[in-house]
């Protein structure tokens, strides 16, 4: 075991421990405080009926989703940053999230009539709608930023523009919904996992289980791409094809996460940065560590959002933005 | 700062074109405002509208609609559009930055932030209080963005400005959404935020008029100095200009104009970005011409956008900010592609 691998292992272990700790604390916290002993009892089958329902049907799926989405967004951001060789890339900033958001709003608006609360089938269709929107947004951003190649800065600027356009369209459709749906759409768009149930877990799980290992499998190519196009070509990587595949993975992850968690910005920016700082730029180590950081951050952010201003809940995306935007500004100043 | 050469590239001055733009713009503005008053859910004859002006009859519903709803709306749209365009022009001139404009620099997000605090904690806040809060918020947003710019090593390039602006916007609007949801004022805020000029009353217009006039006069007074500033700060100092005073007054007038516009109309983006660029393209780089032309064209754009907002999907109103964004984004993308070259 080399020194570097050992470092990745130890950082991962610490993060994993942190995730487990937060997970356990989060199980106890909420409008209904359930002490750890009661939690254990509930899972044994000896606890109260009410505790069991709260834990299994409300808290557990929500936390599982937070972990899955956090990991997905972090890996998506990490790939995006390496592929575009742009430290400021993030699915939220680039407008990929708003593309997915628009698609979901359109889907809800046209196919679900007036009801935002979703049936069983639509839970599974929503990721596909979001995916379509995410790909459309990515395609638009890439084509519009293309001018004898894509510079990182132009990519981000065009992303900001596309973001504004999609946000405007989202508002147009949102305001045509009835007030109740409007409010729910607003909460969903600011990044929220409150409506979480096991159906959503099953809807997102295949995407995460398929795409994150695929990204890990491609990490050597990511390492090479990060060296620059010329070096990568010299090392025998089909640059354009690899870049497209990786971009596809990244956008698919972001789209699936947005479908369930709404627009969570800055997480895809912060997690890879921290991972790179702690374990270096090799993707074999950096990607899993990013995923763990993403899961931890989202779990913590959801706990804060749920309890800080209880009984009202703050959408988790807002909490993440409050933590992530200052970090982005810090990067901007330091750069 | 290669990217900014484009601003001062054309050395030709077109005073006659400017006069033509202002005169024809004003004529169109009168027509557009008349149309804005005529068009609406309730069908009202032209003669009735004329009567509502000449001898107002408070027992007539039609007269009430004209007087209480449609007229303040048209006037407010014109004033807000003009104010936003002028502050965009002043910002672009002073910072020599093609992307400078109220919504991009975090001014509107700052105003939203402070307004949401106001709506949450002061239950019976008057219109005047809200407007003062909006000024303070506009200052906060712009101040943060400028602070980030001055802290960063290579100064405030157009790209850095846009990025800092969107980060500050994200931060402030997250906090305001959280406040809005917790204190259950989300409805009030989103109504105001996306409402445009639909709910405007004469009280708002009465606050808007003096601020717009003072701001516009101040802008016209500064216009010569802004032209000099747009040549670069060193040149301006070399020509004996007190850049500090000009910057102070310029910032003050931007905060006045945007603060008032945001307080009454909510977030209406891109007017301040697009109009000065178009005007500069037509009348050349002299801000003595750009500022008055921007005022007229900005007013015209927003009155049109407001009419379009009512026409697209009646009886619903499309938020006017969405319409200006859809007009403005392609323009922003064009600038972004162009800016990308020198950066």
Tab-separated table of C-alpha atoms in Angstrom, chain B residues 33-40 42-54 56-57 60-75 200 202 310:
chain	number	residue	atom	x	y	z
B	33	UNK	CA	-48.116	54.485	-22.638
B	34	UNK	CA	-51.437	55.333	-24.263
B	35	UNK	CA	-51.685	51.771	-25.529
B	36	UNK	CA	-50.724	50.470	-22.095
B	37	UNK	CA	-53.625	52.453	-20.622
B	38	UNK	CA	-56.091	51.327	-23.297
B	39	UNK	CA	-55.185	47.654	-23.220
B	40	UNK	CA	-56.527	45.611	-20.353
B	42	UNK	CA	-61.845	45.600	-18.977
B	43	UNK	CA	-62.649	47.001	-22.398
B	44	UNK	CA	-62.677	50.760	-22.159
B	45	UNK	CA	-63.353	53.134	-25.030
B	46	UNK	CA	-60.861	55.808	-26.023
B	47	UNK	CA	-63.399	58.547	-25.391
B	48	UNK	CA	-63.920	57.285	-21.852
B	49	UNK	CA	-60.182	57.393	-21.267
B	50	UNK	CA	-60.074	60.982	-22.494
B	51	UNK	CA	-62.933	61.858	-20.182
B	52	UNK	CA	-61.120	60.233	-17.280
B	53	UNK	CA	-58.319	62.690	-17.890
B	54	UNK	CA	-60.383	65.776	-18.510
B	56	UNK	CA	-62.734	62.609	-13.687
B	57	UNK	CA	-65.941	61.093	-12.381
B	60	UNK	CA	-67.575	55.648	-12.868
B	61	UNK	CA	-65.820	52.274	-12.633
B	62	UNK	CA	-64.048	52.812	-15.929
B	63	UNK	CA	-62.641	56.127	-14.719
B	64	UNK	CA	-61.544	54.487	-11.503
B	65	UNK	CA	-59.737	51.732	-13.405
B	66	UNK	CA	-57.956	54.260	-15.592
B	67	UNK	CA	-57.014	56.531	-12.738
B	68	UNK	CA	-56.214	54.035	-10.031
B	69	UNK	CA	-54.756	51.064	-11.930
B	70	UNK	CA	-53.661	51.718	-15.460
B	71	UNK	CA	-52.195	55.198	-15.313
B	72	UNK	CA	-49.873	54.662	-12.359
B	73	UNK	CA	-48.822	51.404	-13.948
B	74	UNK	CA	-47.811	52.994	-17.254
B	75	UNK	CA	-46.040	55.876	-15.538
B	200	UNK	CA	-48.390	49.886	-8.561
B	202	UNK	CA	-50.027	56.422	-7.078
B	310	UNK	CA	-50.327	41.332	-20.168
